Amino acid sequence: MRQAGRFLPSYRRIKGARNVLEVAKDPVLASEAAADAVRALGVDAGIIFADIMLPLEAMGVKLRIEEDVGPLISNPIRTSEDVTALRRVDPGADLPFVYEGIDRTIQKLDGRTPLIGFSGAPFTLAAYMIEGAPSRELAKTRSLMYSDPETWRLLMRSLTDMTKAYLSEQVKHGVSAVQLFDSWVGCLSPHDYQRFVSPYTREIFASTDTVPRIHFCADSSALLEEFHRTGPDVLSVDWRIPIDEVWRRCGDDTAVQGNLDPAAALAGGAEMRNQVAGILDRAKGRSGHIFSLGHGVLRGTDPDTLREVVSYVHESTRRGA
Ligand code: CP3
């Protein structure tokens, strides 16, 4: 659902001349953007309208989100002093708009549609903070991890504390599930994931165990078992992996979310329908499958195609496909 702006005319009307962070900080607009996407698409759950970068601003990170580029940071993390200078976030006091937005969204969804809360995961947030801009290789991030593990641990500690507090306040405000976006951690080897990331992720899932917890990572194939061991209820994967492989490798008691290629939704037509059918077929008979796109909606995607995906999934699963 991220990047509603790319495909929903109604979101563009709500947004007007504002940027995405301004919308997210206005609880009336944010709740409307979240509820509107549910109404427009007919999906079975909504997601709060926020951005993974929002709590970083409260920590003192100076950022903006550039359209078609992503988050840009003018004071990236370089040293342990940069980390110790970060503010400790009190989510309720520092980000009141997020929680008022949740309250209003839940009201607008009228008890019929569950609302998913979310946060960026420490690794993915740290990567933006260190790189200062989106990066394919995350070279500065990985190099800091190796050359200055103490600074890395300090940064992960502070992001983990923030994420736990940020999510548990969302749960208090009534979200029905939480999703942790570790979008870019797929660039690590299993060994490095264990050394530098998984203890923090495990700690976050252990502290939010009163609602279902969804773990998302793009390009997750090499790390699937590692993600499973951090304790989420749902593994959310992109289109690069056949969805049934997740159950084969992590066991039938895991729920899986995914994993239509967003480019198939962009293409539409018979190819889109075939790919949706292929995913439903692979998930057939499993008790826990949440159908979704493997990653964000691509620019230029026709909302009608997304509505077609939703009704196709509803009709097929009602028939027991
Ligand atoms: O309604 C929704 O779309 C859900 C709300 C949502 C947003 N960001 C708002 C947003 C969610 C769930 C996110 C998560 C997010 N943000 C992630 C994790 C998910 C993932 O994609 O892996 C990440 C990495 C970000 C950081 C970010 N924010 C990026 C990379 C971009 C895209 C920049 C671009 O234009 O290519 C954004 C912008 C952003 N965040 C938009 C929205 C609706 C784009 C549209 C706009 O500017 O209004």
Short mmCIF file of C-alpha atoms and ligand atoms in Angstrom, two decimals:
data_model
loop_
_atom_site.label_atom_id
_atom_site.label_comp_id
_atom_site.label_asym_id
_atom_site.label_seq_id
_atom_site.Cartn_x
_atom_site.Cartn_y
_atom_site.Cartn_z
CA MET A 1 0.00 0.00 0.00
CA ARG A 2 2.89 2.37 0.36
CA GLN A 3 3.14 5.08 -2.24
CA ALA A 4 -0.61 5.55 -2.38
CA GLY A 5 0.27 8.82 -4.10
CA ARG A 6 1.54 7.07 -7.13
CA PHE A 7 -1.74 5.55 -8.10
CA LEU A 8 -4.76 6.98 -6.25
CA PRO A 9 -6.19 10.25 -7.59
CA SER A 10 -8.15 10.61 -4.35
CA TYR A 11 -4.87 10.56 -2.37
CA ARG A 12 -3.43 13.24 -4.61
CA ARG A 13 -6.51 15.36 -3.85
CA ILE A 14 -6.07 14.83 -0.09
CA LYS A 15 -2.39 15.67 -0.39
CA GLY A 16 -2.80 18.86 -2.45
CA ALA A 17 0.46 20.80 -2.46
CA ARG A 18 1.75 19.18 0.75
CA ASN A 19 4.60 16.72 0.96
CA VAL A 20 4.09 13.24 2.35
CA LEU A 21 5.47 14.08 5.82
CA GLU A 22 3.14 17.06 6.13
CA VAL A 23 0.19 14.78 5.36
CA ALA A 24 1.42 12.22 7.88
CA LYS A 25 1.69 14.88 10.60
CA ASP A 26 -1.91 16.03 10.11
CA PRO A 27 -4.15 13.43 11.82
CA VAL A 28 -7.25 14.49 9.87
CA LEU A 29 -5.52 14.15 6.49
CA ALA A 30 -3.53 11.06 7.48
CA SER A 31 -6.62 9.20 8.68
CA GLU A 32 -8.46 10.19 5.52
CA ALA A 33 -5.56 8.95 3.33
CA ALA A 34 -5.50 5.61 5.19
CA ALA A 35 -9.28 5.07 5.16
CA ASP A 36 -9.61 6.29 1.58
CA ALA A 37 -7.14 3.67 0.30
CA VAL A 38 -9.20 0.92 1.99
CA ARG A 39 -12.42 2.21 0.44
CA ALA A 40 -10.87 2.73 -2.97
CA LEU A 41 -9.37 -0.75 -3.24
CA GLY A 42 -11.71 -2.97 -1.22
CA VAL A 43 -8.82 -4.56 0.70
CA ASP A 44 -9.34 -6.47 3.96
CA ALA A 45 -6.98 -4.35 6.11
CA GLY A 46 -5.74 -0.79 6.24
CA ILE A 47 -2.28 0.50 7.10
CA ILE A 48 -1.68 3.66 9.08
CA PHE A 49 -0.63 6.62 6.99
CA ALA A 50 2.86 7.42 8.20
CA ASP A 51 6.40 6.90 6.93
CA ILE A 52 9.22 4.88 8.43
CA MET A 53 11.27 8.10 8.64
CA LEU A 54 8.85 10.01 10.91
CA PRO A 55 10.25 8.95 14.32
CA LEU A 56 13.78 9.76 13.15
CA GLU A 57 12.87 13.44 12.94
CA ALA A 58 11.98 13.26 16.63
CA MET A 59 15.47 11.83 17.26
CA GLY A 60 17.02 14.91 15.66
CA VAL A 61 17.60 13.60 12.14
CA LYS A 62 17.17 16.37 9.55
CA LEU A 63 15.40 14.84 6.60
CA ARG A 64 13.14 15.34 3.65
CA ILE A 65 11.55 12.89 1.25
CA GLU A 66 12.31 13.70 -2.35
CA GLU A 67 9.77 12.47 -4.85
CA ASP A 68 11.04 9.57 -6.97
CA VAL A 69 14.23 9.43 -4.90
CA GLY A 70 13.31 8.73 -1.29
CA PRO A 71 14.56 10.00 2.07
CA LEU A 72 17.50 12.44 2.08
CA ILE A 73 19.32 13.31 5.31
CA SER A 74 21.50 16.38 5.78
CA ASN A 75 23.16 15.25 9.05
CA PRO A 76 24.08 11.59 8.44
CA ILE A 77 25.63 9.45 11.17
CA ARG A 78 29.42 9.15 10.95
CA THR A 79 30.75 8.80 14.51
CA SER A 80 29.74 7.59 17.96
CA GLU A 81 29.29 11.27 18.96
CA ASP A 82 26.63 11.57 16.25
CA VAL A 83 24.82 8.62 17.85
CA THR A 84 25.05 9.89 21.42
CA ALA A 85 23.70 13.25 20.23
CA LEU A 86 20.44 11.59 19.10
CA ARG A 87 17.42 12.44 21.23
CA ARG A 88 15.63 9.72 23.16
CA VAL A 89 12.09 9.62 21.80
CA ASP A 90 8.96 9.59 23.93
CA PRO A 91 6.54 8.56 21.17
CA GLY A 92 3.31 9.73 22.81
CA ALA A 93 4.74 13.19 23.55
CA ASP A 94 6.98 13.61 20.47
CA LEU A 95 4.75 12.07 17.81
CA PRO A 96 1.20 12.79 19.06
CA PHE A 97 -0.05 13.13 15.47
CA VAL A 98 0.71 9.45 14.77
CA TYR A 99 -1.51 8.31 17.60
CA GLU A 100 -4.31 10.80 16.95
CA GLY A 101 -4.10 9.62 13.33
CA ILE A 102 -4.53 6.01 14.49
CA ASP A 103 -7.52 6.91 16.70
CA ARG A 104 -9.20 8.75 13.83
CA THR A 105 -8.42 6.02 11.28
CA ILE A 106 -9.90 3.33 13.51
CA GLN A 107 -13.05 5.45 13.86
CA LYS A 108 -13.27 5.92 10.10
CA LEU A 109 -12.83 2.20 9.45
CA ASP A 110 -15.87 1.73 11.68
CA GLY A 111 -14.93 -1.57 13.31
CA ARG A 112 -15.16 -3.41 10.01
CA THR A 113 -11.57 -3.35 8.78
CA PRO A 114 -8.50 -4.02 10.92
CA LEU A 115 -5.71 -1.46 10.91
CA ILE A 116 -2.04 -2.42 10.65
CA GLY A 117 0.52 -0.30 12.47
CA PHE A 118 4.14 -0.25 11.41
CA SER A 119 7.67 0.88 11.99
CA GLY A 120 10.90 0.77 10.09
CA ALA A 121 13.30 -1.80 11.56
CA PRO A 122 16.56 -0.62 13.14
CA PHE A 123 18.80 -1.87 10.32
CA THR A 124 16.81 -0.17 7.56
CA LEU A 125 16.52 3.06 9.57
CA ALA A 126 20.23 2.96 10.43
CA ALA A 127 21.03 2.46 6.75
CA TYR A 128 19.19 5.67 5.79
CA MET A 129 20.81 7.53 8.70
CA ILE A 130 24.32 6.43 7.70
CA GLU A 131 24.03 6.65 3.91
CA GLY A 132 22.11 9.94 4.01
CA ALA A 133 20.27 8.90 0.83
CA PRO A 134 18.83 5.73 -0.73
CA SER A 135 21.62 3.43 -1.83
CA ARG A 136 21.73 0.11 -3.63
CA GLU A 137 24.84 -1.27 -2.00
CA LEU A 138 24.67 0.25 1.50
CA ALA A 139 28.46 0.37 1.43
CA LYS A 140 28.84 3.03 4.15
CA THR A 141 26.43 1.14 6.40
CA ARG A 142 28.16 -2.21 6.07
CA SER A 143 31.57 -0.67 6.33
CA LEU A 144 30.66 1.17 9.57
CA MET A 145 29.23 -2.08 10.94
CA TYR A 146 32.57 -3.83 10.34
CA SER A 147 35.00 -1.02 11.15
CA ASP A 148 33.24 0.47 14.18
CA PRO A 149 30.98 -2.21 15.72
CA GLU A 150 30.69 -0.21 18.97
CA THR A 151 29.09 2.74 17.17
CA TRP A 152 26.89 0.29 15.26
CA ARG A 153 25.71 -1.27 18.55
CA LEU A 154 25.01 2.14 20.07
CA LEU A 155 22.94 3.13 17.06
CA MET A 156 21.03 -0.18 16.95
CA ARG A 157 20.40 0.11 20.71
CA SER A 158 18.91 3.56 20.38
CA LEU A 159 16.79 2.60 17.33
CA THR A 160 15.60 -0.59 19.01
CA ASP A 161 14.46 1.31 22.11
CA MET A 162 12.68 3.85 19.92
CA THR A 163 10.98 1.15 17.80
CA LYS A 164 9.73 -0.80 20.82
CA ALA A 165 8.23 2.33 22.38
CA TYR A 166 6.82 3.57 19.06
CA LEU A 167 5.10 0.25 18.31
CA SER A 168 3.81 -0.47 21.79
CA GLU A 169 2.10 2.92 21.81
CA GLN A 170 0.48 2.00 18.47
CA VAL A 171 -0.79 -1.23 20.04
CA LYS A 172 -2.19 0.77 22.98
CA HIS A 173 -4.10 2.90 20.48
CA GLY A 174 -5.72 -0.20 19.03
CA VAL A 175 -3.88 -1.33 15.88
CA SER A 176 -4.75 -4.97 15.14
CA ALA A 177 -1.28 -6.03 13.95
CA VAL A 178 2.15 -4.49 13.48
CA GLN A 179 4.49 -4.73 10.52
CA LEU A 180 8.22 -4.23 10.84
CA PHE A 181 9.76 -3.03 7.58
CA ASP A 182 13.36 -4.21 7.34
CA SER A 183 13.21 -3.42 3.65
CA TRP A 184 16.92 -3.36 2.88
CA VAL A 185 18.43 -5.93 5.26
CA GLY A 186 18.48 -8.47 2.40
CA CYS A 187 21.95 -7.14 1.53
CA LEU A 188 23.50 -8.95 4.53
CA SER A 189 24.81 -12.50 4.76
CA PRO A 190 23.13 -14.79 7.32
CA HIS A 191 26.25 -14.62 9.50
CA ASP A 192 26.30 -10.82 9.56
CA TYR A 193 22.54 -10.71 10.10
CA GLN A 194 23.02 -12.87 13.20
CA ARG A 195 25.89 -10.77 14.49
CA PHE A 196 24.60 -7.29 13.77
CA VAL A 197 20.82 -7.35 13.47
CA SER A 198 18.81 -10.34 14.67
CA PRO A 199 19.13 -9.79 18.47
CA TYR A 200 17.51 -6.37 18.06
CA THR A 201 14.69 -7.64 15.84
CA ARG A 202 14.01 -10.48 18.26
CA GLU A 203 13.81 -7.99 21.11
CA ILE A 204 11.27 -5.87 19.21
CA PHE A 205 9.01 -8.84 18.39
CA ALA A 206 9.23 -10.11 21.97
CA SER A 207 8.05 -6.74 23.26
CA THR A 208 5.00 -6.52 20.93
CA ASP A 209 3.58 -9.98 21.44
CA THR A 210 -0.03 -9.01 22.14
CA VAL A 211 -0.88 -8.55 18.43
CA PRO A 212 0.21 -10.46 15.30
CA ARG A 213 3.63 -9.32 14.11
CA ILE A 214 4.57 -9.17 10.41
CA HIS A 215 8.19 -9.08 9.26
CA PHE A 216 8.89 -7.62 5.81
CA CYS A 217 12.12 -7.66 3.87
CA ALA A 218 12.75 -7.31 0.14
CA ASP A 219 15.04 -9.87 -1.45
CA SER A 220 14.78 -12.05 1.63
CA SER A 221 15.57 -15.50 0.27
CA ALA A 222 19.03 -15.90 1.82
CA LEU A 223 17.77 -14.87 5.26
CA LEU A 224 14.34 -16.49 5.54
CA GLU A 225 15.19 -18.91 8.33
CA GLU A 226 16.94 -16.11 10.20
CA PHE A 227 13.84 -13.91 10.02
CA HIS A 228 11.70 -16.80 11.20
CA ARG A 229 13.94 -17.24 14.24
CA THR A 230 13.42 -13.61 15.32
CA GLY A 231 9.83 -14.56 16.22
CA PRO A 232 7.34 -12.87 13.89
CA ASP A 233 3.91 -14.46 13.26
CA VAL A 234 3.95 -13.58 9.56
CA LEU A 235 6.82 -13.59 7.06
CA SER A 236 6.21 -11.03 4.32
CA VAL A 237 8.25 -11.69 1.18
CA ASP A 238 8.66 -10.12 -2.23
CA TRP A 239 8.10 -11.79 -5.62
CA ARG A 240 11.65 -13.14 -5.99
CA ILE A 241 10.82 -16.27 -4.01
CA PRO A 242 8.06 -18.81 -4.78
CA ILE A 243 5.68 -18.32 -1.87
CA ASP A 244 5.39 -22.02 -1.00
CA GLU A 245 9.15 -22.14 -0.46
CA VAL A 246 8.63 -20.03 2.67
CA TRP A 247 6.42 -22.73 4.22
CA ARG A 248 8.79 -25.45 3.07
CA ARG A 249 11.74 -23.75 4.71
CA CYS A 250 10.12 -22.24 7.81
CA GLY A 251 7.30 -24.65 8.58
CA ASP A 252 3.53 -24.79 8.23
CA ASP A 253 2.86 -22.89 11.44
CA THR A 254 4.18 -19.68 9.85
CA ALA A 255 1.79 -17.33 8.13
CA VAL A 256 3.09 -15.83 4.89
CA GLN A 257 2.25 -12.48 3.30
CA GLY A 258 2.86 -11.80 -0.37
CA ASN A 259 3.88 -11.80 -3.05
CA LEU A 260 2.62 -10.44 -6.38
CA ASP A 261 5.30 -8.71 -8.46
CA PRO A 262 4.30 -5.01 -8.48
CA ALA A 263 5.31 -4.99 -12.16
CA ALA A 264 2.56 -7.56 -12.85
CA ALA A 265 0.07 -5.14 -11.28
CA LEU A 266 1.52 -2.42 -13.48
CA ALA A 267 1.20 -4.61 -16.60
CA GLY A 268 -2.33 -5.81 -15.75
CA GLY A 269 -4.28 -8.13 -18.04
CA ALA A 270 -3.84 -11.87 -18.42
CA GLU A 271 -0.26 -11.91 -17.09
CA MET A 272 -1.41 -10.26 -13.86
CA ARG A 273 -4.29 -12.74 -13.50
CA ASN A 274 -1.98 -15.70 -14.19
CA GLN A 275 0.50 -14.55 -11.58
CA VAL A 276 -2.23 -14.02 -8.98
CA ALA A 277 -3.62 -17.47 -9.75
CA GLY A 278 -0.12 -18.96 -9.47
CA ILE A 279 0.38 -17.48 -6.00
CA LEU A 280 -3.05 -18.64 -4.79
CA ASP A 281 -2.30 -22.09 -6.14
CA ARG A 282 1.01 -22.32 -4.30
CA ALA A 283 -0.71 -21.14 -1.10
CA LYS A 284 -3.62 -23.55 -1.51
CA GLY A 285 -4.54 -25.46 1.63
CA ARG A 286 -2.28 -23.37 3.87
CA SER A 287 -3.91 -21.89 6.92
CA GLY A 288 -2.08 -18.59 6.97
CA HIS A 289 -1.75 -16.63 3.75
CA ILE A 290 -2.22 -12.87 3.48
CA PHE A 291 -2.32 -11.95 -0.20
CA SER A 292 -0.44 -8.74 -0.98
CA LEU A 293 1.96 -7.19 -3.40
CA GLY A 294 5.59 -8.20 -2.91
CA HIS A 295 6.57 -4.53 -2.49
CA GLY A 296 5.15 -1.02 -3.04
CA VAL A 297 2.82 -0.13 -5.89
CA LEU A 298 4.75 1.19 -8.88
CA ARG A 299 4.15 4.58 -10.43
CA GLY A 300 1.63 4.44 -13.27
CA THR A 301 -0.30 1.45 -11.87
CA ASP A 302 -3.98 1.68 -12.74
CA PRO A 303 -6.20 1.63 -9.62
CA ASP A 304 -8.68 -0.47 -11.62
CA THR A 305 -6.05 -3.20 -11.99
CA LEU A 306 -5.54 -3.22 -8.22
CA ARG A 307 -9.29 -3.45 -7.67
CA GLU A 308 -9.32 -6.34 -10.13
CA VAL A 309 -6.53 -8.08 -8.15
CA VAL A 310 -8.52 -7.66 -4.93
CA SER A 311 -11.77 -9.01 -6.35
CA TYR A 312 -9.98 -11.85 -8.15
CA VAL A 313 -8.38 -12.93 -4.85
CA HIS A 314 -11.69 -12.62 -3.00
CA GLU A 315 -13.63 -14.62 -5.60
CA SER A 316 -10.99 -17.33 -5.97
CA THR A 317 -10.55 -17.88 -2.25
CA ARG A 318 -14.30 -17.85 -1.64
CA ARG A 319 -14.60 -20.65 -4.16
CA GLY A 320 -11.92 -22.42 -2.17
CA ALA A 321 -9.20 -22.18 -4.85
O1 CP3 B 1 -0.76 4.56 2.49
C1 CP3 B 1 0.38 4.17 2.31
O2 CP3 B 1 0.95 4.25 1.22
C2 CP3 B 1 1.11 3.57 3.50
C3 CP3 B 1 1.93 4.51 4.29
C4 CP3 B 1 3.44 4.38 4.10
C5 CP3 B 1 4.31 5.41 3.60
N1 CP3 B 1 5.59 4.98 3.71
C6 CP3 B 1 3.90 6.76 3.09
C7 CP3 B 1 4.65 7.25 1.87
C8 CP3 B 1 4.26 3.29 4.44
C9 CP3 B 1 3.85 1.91 4.96
C10 CP3 B 1 5.62 3.70 4.19
C11 CP3 B 1 6.80 2.83 4.51
C12 CP3 B 1 8.12 3.18 3.98
N2 CP3 B 1 8.65 4.42 3.70
C13 CP3 B 1 9.13 2.22 3.74
C14 CP3 B 1 9.02 0.75 4.02
C15 CP3 B 1 8.32 0.03 2.94
C16 CP3 B 1 9.16 -0.27 1.73
O3 CP3 B 1 8.90 0.32 0.68
O4 CP3 B 1 10.08 -1.08 1.82
C17 CP3 B 1 10.26 2.91 3.24
C18 CP3 B 1 11.57 2.29 2.80
C19 CP3 B 1 9.95 4.30 3.25
C20 CP3 B 1 10.82 5.46 2.84
C21 CP3 B 1 10.22 6.12 1.64
N3 CP3 B 1 9.15 7.03 1.70
C22 CP3 B 1 10.52 5.91 0.26
C23 CP3 B 1 11.61 5.00 -0.25
C24 CP3 B 1 9.61 6.70 -0.50
C25 CP3 B 1 9.47 6.76 -2.01
C26 CP3 B 1 10.03 7.97 -2.67
C27 CP3 B 1 9.56 8.00 -4.12
O5 CP3 B 1 8.72 8.85 -4.47
O6 CP3 B 1 10.02 7.15 -4.91
C28 CP3 B 1 8.77 7.38 0.42
C29 CP3 B 1 7.68 8.31 0.08
C30 CP3 B 1 6.32 7.92 0.53
N4 CP3 B 1 5.99 7.46 1.77
C31 CP3 B 1 5.13 8.04 -0.24
C32 CP3 B 1 4.06 7.65 0.62
C33 CP3 B 1 2.57 7.63 0.32
C34 CP3 B 1 5.11 8.47 -1.72
C35 CP3 B 1 4.09 9.38 -2.18
C36 CP3 B 1 4.12 10.78 -1.67
O7 CP3 B 1 5.19 11.46 -1.71
O8 CP3 B 1 3.04 11.24 -1.27
#
